[in-house]
PDB file of C-alpha atoms in Angstrom:
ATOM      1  CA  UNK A   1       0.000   0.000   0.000  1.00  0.00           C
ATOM      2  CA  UNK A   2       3.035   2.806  -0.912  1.00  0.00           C
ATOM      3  CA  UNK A   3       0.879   4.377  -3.100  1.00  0.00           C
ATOM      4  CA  UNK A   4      -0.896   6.161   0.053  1.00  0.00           C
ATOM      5  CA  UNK A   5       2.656   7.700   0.706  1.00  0.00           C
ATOM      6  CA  UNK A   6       2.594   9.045  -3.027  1.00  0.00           C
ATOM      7  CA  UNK A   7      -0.452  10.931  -2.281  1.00  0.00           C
ATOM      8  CA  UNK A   8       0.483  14.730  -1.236  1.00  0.00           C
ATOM      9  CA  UNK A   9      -1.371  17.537   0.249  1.00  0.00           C
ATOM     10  CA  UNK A  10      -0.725  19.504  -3.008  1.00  0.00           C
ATOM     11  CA  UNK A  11      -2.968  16.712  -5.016  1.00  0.00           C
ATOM     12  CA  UNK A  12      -5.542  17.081  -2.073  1.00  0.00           C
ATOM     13  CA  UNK A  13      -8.841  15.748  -3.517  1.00  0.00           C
ATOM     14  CA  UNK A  14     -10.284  18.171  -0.913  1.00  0.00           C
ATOM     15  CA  UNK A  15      -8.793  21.000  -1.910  1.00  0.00           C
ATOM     16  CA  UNK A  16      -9.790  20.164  -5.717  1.00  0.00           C
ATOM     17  CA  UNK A  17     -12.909  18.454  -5.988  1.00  0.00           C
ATOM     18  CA  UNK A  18     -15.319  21.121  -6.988  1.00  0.00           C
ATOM     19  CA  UNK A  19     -18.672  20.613  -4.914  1.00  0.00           C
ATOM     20  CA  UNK A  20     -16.928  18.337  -2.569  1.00  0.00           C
ATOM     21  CA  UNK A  21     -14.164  20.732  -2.112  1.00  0.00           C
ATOM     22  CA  UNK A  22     -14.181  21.301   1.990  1.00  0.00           C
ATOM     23  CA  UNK A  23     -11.643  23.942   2.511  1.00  0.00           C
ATOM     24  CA  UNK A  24     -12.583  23.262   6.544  1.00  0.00           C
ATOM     25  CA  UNK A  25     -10.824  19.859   5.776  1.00  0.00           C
ATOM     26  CA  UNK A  26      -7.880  21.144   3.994  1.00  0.00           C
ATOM     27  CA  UNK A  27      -6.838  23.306   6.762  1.00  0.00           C
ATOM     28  CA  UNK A  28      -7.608  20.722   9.324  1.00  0.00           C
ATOM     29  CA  UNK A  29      -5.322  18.156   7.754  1.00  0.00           C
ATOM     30  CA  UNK A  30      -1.997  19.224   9.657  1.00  0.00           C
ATOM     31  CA  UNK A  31      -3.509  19.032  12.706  1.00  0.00           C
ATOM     32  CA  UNK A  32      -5.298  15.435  11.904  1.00  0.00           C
ATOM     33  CA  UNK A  33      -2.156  14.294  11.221  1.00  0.00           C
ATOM     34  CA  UNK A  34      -0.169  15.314  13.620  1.00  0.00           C
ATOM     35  CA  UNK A  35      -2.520  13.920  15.993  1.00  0.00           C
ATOM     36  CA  UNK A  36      -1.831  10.413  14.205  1.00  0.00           C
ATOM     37  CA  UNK A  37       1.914  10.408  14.117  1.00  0.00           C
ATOM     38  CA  UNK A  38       1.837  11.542  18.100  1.00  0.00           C
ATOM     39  CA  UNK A  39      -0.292   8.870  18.799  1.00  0.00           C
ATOM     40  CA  UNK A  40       0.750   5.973  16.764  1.00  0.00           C
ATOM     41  CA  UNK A  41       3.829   4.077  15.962  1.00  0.00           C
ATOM     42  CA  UNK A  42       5.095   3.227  12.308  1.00  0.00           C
ATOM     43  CA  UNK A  43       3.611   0.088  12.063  1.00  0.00           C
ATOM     44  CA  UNK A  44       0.138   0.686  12.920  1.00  0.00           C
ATOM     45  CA  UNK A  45      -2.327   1.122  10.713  1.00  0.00           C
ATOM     46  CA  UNK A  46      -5.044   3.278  10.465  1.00  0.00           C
ATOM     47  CA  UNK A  47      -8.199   3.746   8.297  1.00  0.00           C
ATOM     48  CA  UNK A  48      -9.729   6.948   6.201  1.00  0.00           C
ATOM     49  CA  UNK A  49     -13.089   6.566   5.227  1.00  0.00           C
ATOM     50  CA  UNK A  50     -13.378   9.708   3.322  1.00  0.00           C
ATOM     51  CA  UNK A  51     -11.838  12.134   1.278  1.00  0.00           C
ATOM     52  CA  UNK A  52      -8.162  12.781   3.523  1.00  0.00           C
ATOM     53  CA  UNK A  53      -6.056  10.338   1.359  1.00  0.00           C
ATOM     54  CA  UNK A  54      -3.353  12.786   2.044  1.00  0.00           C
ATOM     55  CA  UNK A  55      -3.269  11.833   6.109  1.00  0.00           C
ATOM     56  CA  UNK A  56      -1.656   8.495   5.130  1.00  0.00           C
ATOM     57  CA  UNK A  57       1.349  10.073   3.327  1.00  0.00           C
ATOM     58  CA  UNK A  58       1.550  13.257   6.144  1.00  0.00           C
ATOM     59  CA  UNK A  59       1.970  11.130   8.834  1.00  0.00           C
ATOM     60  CA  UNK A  60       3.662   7.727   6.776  1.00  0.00           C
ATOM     61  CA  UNK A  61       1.069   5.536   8.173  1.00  0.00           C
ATOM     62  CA  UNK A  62      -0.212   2.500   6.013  1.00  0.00           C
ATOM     63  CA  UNK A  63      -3.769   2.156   5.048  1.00  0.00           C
ATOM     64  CA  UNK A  64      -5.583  -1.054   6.879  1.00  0.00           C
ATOM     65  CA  UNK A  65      -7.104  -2.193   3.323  1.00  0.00           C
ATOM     66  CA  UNK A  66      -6.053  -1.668  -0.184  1.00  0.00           C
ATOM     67  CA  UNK A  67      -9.576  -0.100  -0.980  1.00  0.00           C
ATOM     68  CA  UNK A  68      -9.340   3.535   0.232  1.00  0.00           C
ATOM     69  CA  UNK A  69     -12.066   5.855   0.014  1.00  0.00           C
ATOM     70  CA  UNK A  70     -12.008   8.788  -1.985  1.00  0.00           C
ATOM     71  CA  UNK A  71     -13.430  10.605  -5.084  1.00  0.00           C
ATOM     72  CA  UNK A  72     -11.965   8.106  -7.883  1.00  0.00           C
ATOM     73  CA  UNK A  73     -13.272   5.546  -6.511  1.00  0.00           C
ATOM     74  CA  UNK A  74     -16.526   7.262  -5.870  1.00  0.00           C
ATOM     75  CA  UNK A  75     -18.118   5.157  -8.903  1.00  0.00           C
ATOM     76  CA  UNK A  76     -16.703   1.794  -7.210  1.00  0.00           C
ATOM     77  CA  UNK A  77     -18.629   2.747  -4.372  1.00  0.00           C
ATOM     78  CA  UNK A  78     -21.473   3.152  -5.743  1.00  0.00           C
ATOM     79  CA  UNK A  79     -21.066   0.059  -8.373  1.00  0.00           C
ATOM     80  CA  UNK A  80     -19.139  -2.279  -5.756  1.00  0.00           C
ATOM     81  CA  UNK A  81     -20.747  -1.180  -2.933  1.00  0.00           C
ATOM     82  CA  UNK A  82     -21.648  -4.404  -1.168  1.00  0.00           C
ATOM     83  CA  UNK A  83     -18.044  -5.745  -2.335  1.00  0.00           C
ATOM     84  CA  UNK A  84     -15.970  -2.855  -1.066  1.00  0.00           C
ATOM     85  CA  UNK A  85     -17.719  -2.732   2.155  1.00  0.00           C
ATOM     86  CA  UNK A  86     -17.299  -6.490   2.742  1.00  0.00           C
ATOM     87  CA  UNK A  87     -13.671  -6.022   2.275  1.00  0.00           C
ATOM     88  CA  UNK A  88     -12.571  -2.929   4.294  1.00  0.00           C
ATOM     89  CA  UNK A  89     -14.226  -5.141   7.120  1.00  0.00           C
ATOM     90  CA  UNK A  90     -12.806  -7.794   6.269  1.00  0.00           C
ATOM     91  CA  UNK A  91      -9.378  -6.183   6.631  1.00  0.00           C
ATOM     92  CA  UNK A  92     -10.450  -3.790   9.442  1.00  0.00           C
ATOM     93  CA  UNK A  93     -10.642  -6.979  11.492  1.00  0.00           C
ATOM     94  CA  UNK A  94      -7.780  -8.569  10.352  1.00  0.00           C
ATOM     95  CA  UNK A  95      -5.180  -5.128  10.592  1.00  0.00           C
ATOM     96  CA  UNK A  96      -6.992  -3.734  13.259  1.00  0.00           C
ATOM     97  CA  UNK A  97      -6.446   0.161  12.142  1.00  0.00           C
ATOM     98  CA  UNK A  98      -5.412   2.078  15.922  1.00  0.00           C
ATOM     99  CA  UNK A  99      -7.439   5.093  14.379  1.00  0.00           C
ATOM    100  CA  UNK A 100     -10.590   4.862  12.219  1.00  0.00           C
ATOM    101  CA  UNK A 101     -11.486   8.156  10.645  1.00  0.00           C
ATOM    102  CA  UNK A 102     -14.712   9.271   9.224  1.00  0.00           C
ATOM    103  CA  UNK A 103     -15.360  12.140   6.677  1.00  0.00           C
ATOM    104  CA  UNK A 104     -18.469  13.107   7.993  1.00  0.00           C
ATOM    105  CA  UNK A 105     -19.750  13.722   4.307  1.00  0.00           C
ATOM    106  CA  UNK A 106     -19.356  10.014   3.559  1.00  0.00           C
ATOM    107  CA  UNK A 107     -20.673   8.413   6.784  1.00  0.00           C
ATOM    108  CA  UNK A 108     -23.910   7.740   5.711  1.00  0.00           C
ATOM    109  CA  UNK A 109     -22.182   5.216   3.250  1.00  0.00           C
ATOM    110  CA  UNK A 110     -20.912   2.719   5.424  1.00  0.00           C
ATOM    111  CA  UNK A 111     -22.316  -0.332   5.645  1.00  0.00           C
ATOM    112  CA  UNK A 112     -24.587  -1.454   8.794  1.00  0.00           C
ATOM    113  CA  UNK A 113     -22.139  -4.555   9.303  1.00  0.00           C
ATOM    114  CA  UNK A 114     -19.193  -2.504   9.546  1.00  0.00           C
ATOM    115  CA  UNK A 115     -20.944  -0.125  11.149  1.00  0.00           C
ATOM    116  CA  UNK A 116     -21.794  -2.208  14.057  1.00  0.00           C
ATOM    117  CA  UNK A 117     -18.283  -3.214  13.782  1.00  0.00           C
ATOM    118  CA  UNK A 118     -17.138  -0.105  14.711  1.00  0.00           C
ATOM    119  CA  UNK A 119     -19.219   0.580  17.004  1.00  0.00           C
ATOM    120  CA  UNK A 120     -18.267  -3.212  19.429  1.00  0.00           C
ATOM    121  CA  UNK A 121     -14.284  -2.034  18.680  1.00  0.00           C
ATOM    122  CA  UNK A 122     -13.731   1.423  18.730  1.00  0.00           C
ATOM    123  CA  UNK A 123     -14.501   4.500  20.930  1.00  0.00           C
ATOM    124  CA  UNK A 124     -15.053   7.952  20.029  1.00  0.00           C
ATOM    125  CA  UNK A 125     -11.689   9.922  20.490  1.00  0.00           C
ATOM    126  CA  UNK A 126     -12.205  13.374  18.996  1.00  0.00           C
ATOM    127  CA  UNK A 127     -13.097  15.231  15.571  1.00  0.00           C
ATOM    128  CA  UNK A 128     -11.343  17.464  13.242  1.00  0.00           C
ATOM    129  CA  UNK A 129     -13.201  19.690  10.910  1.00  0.00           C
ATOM    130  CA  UNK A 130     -16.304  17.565  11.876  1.00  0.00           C
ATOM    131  CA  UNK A 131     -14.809  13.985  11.109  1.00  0.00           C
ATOM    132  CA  UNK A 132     -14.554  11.285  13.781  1.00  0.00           C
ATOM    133  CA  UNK A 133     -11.878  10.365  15.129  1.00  0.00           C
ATOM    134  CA  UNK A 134     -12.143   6.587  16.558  1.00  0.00           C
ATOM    135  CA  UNK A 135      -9.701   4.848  18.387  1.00  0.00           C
ATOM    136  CA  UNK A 136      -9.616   1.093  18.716  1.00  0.00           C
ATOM    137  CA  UNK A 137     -10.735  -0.323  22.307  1.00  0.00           C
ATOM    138  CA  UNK A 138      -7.445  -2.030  23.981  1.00  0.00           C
ATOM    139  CA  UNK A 139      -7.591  -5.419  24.379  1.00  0.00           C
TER     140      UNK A 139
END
């Protein structure tokens, strides 16, 4: 998953997206992560369910599943739904992301299963430009 670290602030998808364009998000994105790289190591994943690609490459943090979330993929969403979903589960259980973020914009598209996923594993930990912030429960 290098390809996250390829994606720079400068090719922001929020910062270029026309009507998705957030510019409360593009500003936020320092602090978001910084917040990451303070709180996690190297190796741990995390997981952006949204349009921040650019948090992965900002704080060098790998992606928990191969199937990010963003604009370009938009279409796969929305054709692949059921098979995307399934999958960022699947590997949301398996890599156990420390941080789970959610582009408020886009929560309404997850999926009840991972959804209630979520919800058994992870705790609200705070918000940036009105995205969530969850942090996995210790075991």
């Amino acid at each position: 998953w290098r390809y996250y670290f390829q994606y720079s602030p400068v090719e922001s998808l929020i910062n270029r997206r026309g009507n998705l364009a957030r510019p409360q998000l593009y500003r936020a994105v320092d602090q978001m992560s910084a917040f990451i790289k303070e709180k996690t190591n190297p190796h741990d994943y995390i997981y952006v369910w949204g349009l921040w690609p650019e948090i992965y490459y900002l704080c060098q943090r790998y992606s928990s599943s191969k199937y990010a979330f963003f604009a370009s993929r938009g279409i796969m969403i929305k054709w692949f739904k059921n098979l995307v979903q399934e999958q960022v589960l699947l590997d949301t259980i398996r890599n156990k992301p420390k941080y789970f973020i959610i582009d408020y914009y886009f929560a309404d598209l997850i999926s009840s299963d991972l959804n209630n996923y979520l919800k058994e594993n992870y705790v609200y930990d705070t918000q940036f430009a009105g995205c969530q912030v969850l942090a996995r429960k210790p075991r």
